[in-house]
Amino acid sequence: MIFMSVVVPGCNSYKSIAVKRQFSLHTKLYASKVVRNENFGKLQAGYLFPEIARRRKAYLDRNPDAKLISLGIGDTTLPIPSHILSGLIQGASKLGTKEGYSGYGAEQGMKEIREKIASKLYSNLIDAEEVFVSDGAKCDISRLQMMFGAKVVSAVQDPSYPVYVDTSVMMGQTGEIDPVTKQFKNIVYMPCNPSNNFFPDIAQLPRADVYYFCSPNNPTGAVANRKQLEGFVKFAKEKGSIIVFDAAYAPFIRTPDVPKSIYEIPGAKEVAIEVNSFSKYAGFTGVRLGWTVVPSELRFSDGSQVRADWNRVMTTAFNGASNVVQSGGLACLDDAGLQEIDSLIGYYLENARLLRETFQELGFQVYGGVDAPYIFVYMNGKGSWDSFEEVLAQLQVVTIPGAGFGPGGEGFLRMSAFAPRESCIEACNRFRAFYGTTHSKQ
């Protein structure tokens, strides 16, 4: 048995752990002559969500009888509704018939689903040929980075969904991480916190080439209003920048006149790309279907169409979304499918309300949970990872530490409403029992 020193996320020091493998001191490990991509060496620890899964598993290994409740990773839990499911079944059944069988499809997606996305979800604010159907928003963000390349400067909200930063690092856009600020050099971080209502002070922002912006936001649950987005579009046009607008949680918006798409803002088609997904719409997290809108009006500095380069990426690096899955997507966009989606969204929004009101009753500062499936709770000065471990150990509830979304999330926990109702209610009871007692002693 040998001992190794490793960095444990959430800790500020090295810990020695025993590696339970027997190695011969005379064994020589084979190594190729291929040089590792140096950008991967810049990444900090592992990707956030696998680390949460690892800690969850480790806790269960130590406590096999634990009754864990997951309010962590935003994975849907309700079954796919009947009409939408019928579309998937029909799509699969066709492959078993001579008349219905289909092989490779268009890399951009079936004509029918592109038209339906444009008409049903965007009220024809966009054209069908501007819609590119894919296997999900996360994958498309990575492919967008491929298109933009290593020389652009990217801007991200702080805190933000980790894929924006991590793919920027992988592409070679960044320098090393600053050990003090815990931010990568050559990325513009847009502070989003309670003092600015989780919307960046645009007047103070340095110019970046590409601004990644998510609304409703993951992790904070904040939702940008029309006036804020109008200012953002104007800013991007003045700076000659491109906004990548992540609208994956758009169907959770129920408040009137709050934009569900950046294209509701005049002029946005000249400055913005929008990514979206059926994952949270219809419980497609494991099915995998999304889309990206790249308007014809959007141009690079040399006048060339961004859409043409995106089309090249998709036709080169992607073989098109599954025919079966696209059949399910078409069913989502039927009137019956849209009604089923609305019902799913209502269920999760009720969970969000329960969580939000529970923490408000307990005296915490709570954000999100309105028009969004996430609530962001300030843990009264306690570190994010410490709070995560406390809630896991004492309450057997899995959450996500805010610091995992960037330094701006330190001190917060993110909680997901994507849980069965009974689990959400039980989690609220556990929070009341623990924090009601804890707060009464302070």
Steps between C-alpha positions, in 0.01 A plus 500: 500500500628848417398850605437792268431869566198634315292817499149441631242751363372722778817469703792743508766244572645177372377178653681171497287208396586135470481360151382142526701363216813298518770627269834341442777749546657349191192549276556752223180665378470537125464855371444609142693784339185707452513830688197566719283799415639748751162667542361196679767548763346839583164351598430491870423153640219316322178625348260608777215253462707179485670622818160535668410148383830369639435653842144371498622149425771520766239604758274209403793259517558611859129520582322235291170545688486876445179638348656758271294767328652663193448872447833514322555436131212643295379168364130462434316226689144487363429245224458619142128574444289278278463712187869587486588138574278390210718706267810316617327164465377584152848615397652173622227287344555654157853364495358149503309545175621518142290807432591685818868420531742794479875518530714813510296818514586865445766613746297817560192299601178389337328774302175441691647550846700807397181657365305405809762645739496827305120527497396350834780620728606822329175613334698525176737763636766277343514301177508122492836490321650690795415209733758223541371193686755320717557266792475776760602850605811389690637324192421803284684735735809282457457505121456878505837524670642293213357752256624808687848355550786581734551869426171642630446646845198349674291653779299300754268578786650439842363265621412303187444156353852346495496396134555859378826539691629145464456491121667841471797356687507184287499709181807694612327836542624552855812536703564330833264534793575774752547325837364803686190587296449140377425644159669415170699768328363625169140423592270790584302417814169683533413527872139393559401518865228634729645853487422529127199266497713240326527708180842641405569873505537531124646851515796364695566193286817476292452395140500129418441331168242250625272548802342183642177584678240266651144606587322357694836454660677188613597510789344816644145467368509868398299604195592798282218743423430673169673826587816318609515295181438807286801662663707185450417480129581869456831451682596203282424694183708798618794273587473283189457190718289184483266381776452125548165493675429177690121470521482139618262595785276733296175301551518565875427868439139569599522873578340709222733704275817326617680391180539128440731561205764761424333543161207674667741792529526721188841475335595174674524306174802713409691416819372178658507122474249308711542146634214299641401146588207265551673360810306702754200562273400137468722287722746437217815514715578141404334512158718789375349758265570870472547776249702811426375805311753689289333790317585583139567860602784408736842566343867472585726805470586408137133504406463122471193328642541339841227258396714370213786411735259344749354292220853385416561398860175306519550322168860413588486415871144373534290243316165640602268432791342155527205449267311334785566789735398761243168316465457551874591865456227542240252356749621751761399780266149374431232682698457191718875480556524867595221448754693209650814715519305774677382246755854372562630855544219581743591199713864602532412866561286391794800314639705818459236697690508251789879519525512877469233561764658251739833683501330838517311381810830392652647846453741432215560733207345312207519574129340338195215250509266736310494439124791262562555147639798595718522678831823658619536522878756710685628287788565787743876520456579129490709370210317327216681166527468504880125556466478226238672253734290608797171458314612164364621366833232644729192501277589241235412750225720553194537861383756683284758737655479842339879526481491221243351753258782748549638721776188716491300205630701460820277496806192374313332165444304428183195279535313342213122463478539195274396251765191294575250705705517268799881531506477877480254514790715266710809711426314813614403323823863406561615857434243637746593249768873567469528870419204601715688361800835634382373853442321509833836451673665790320 
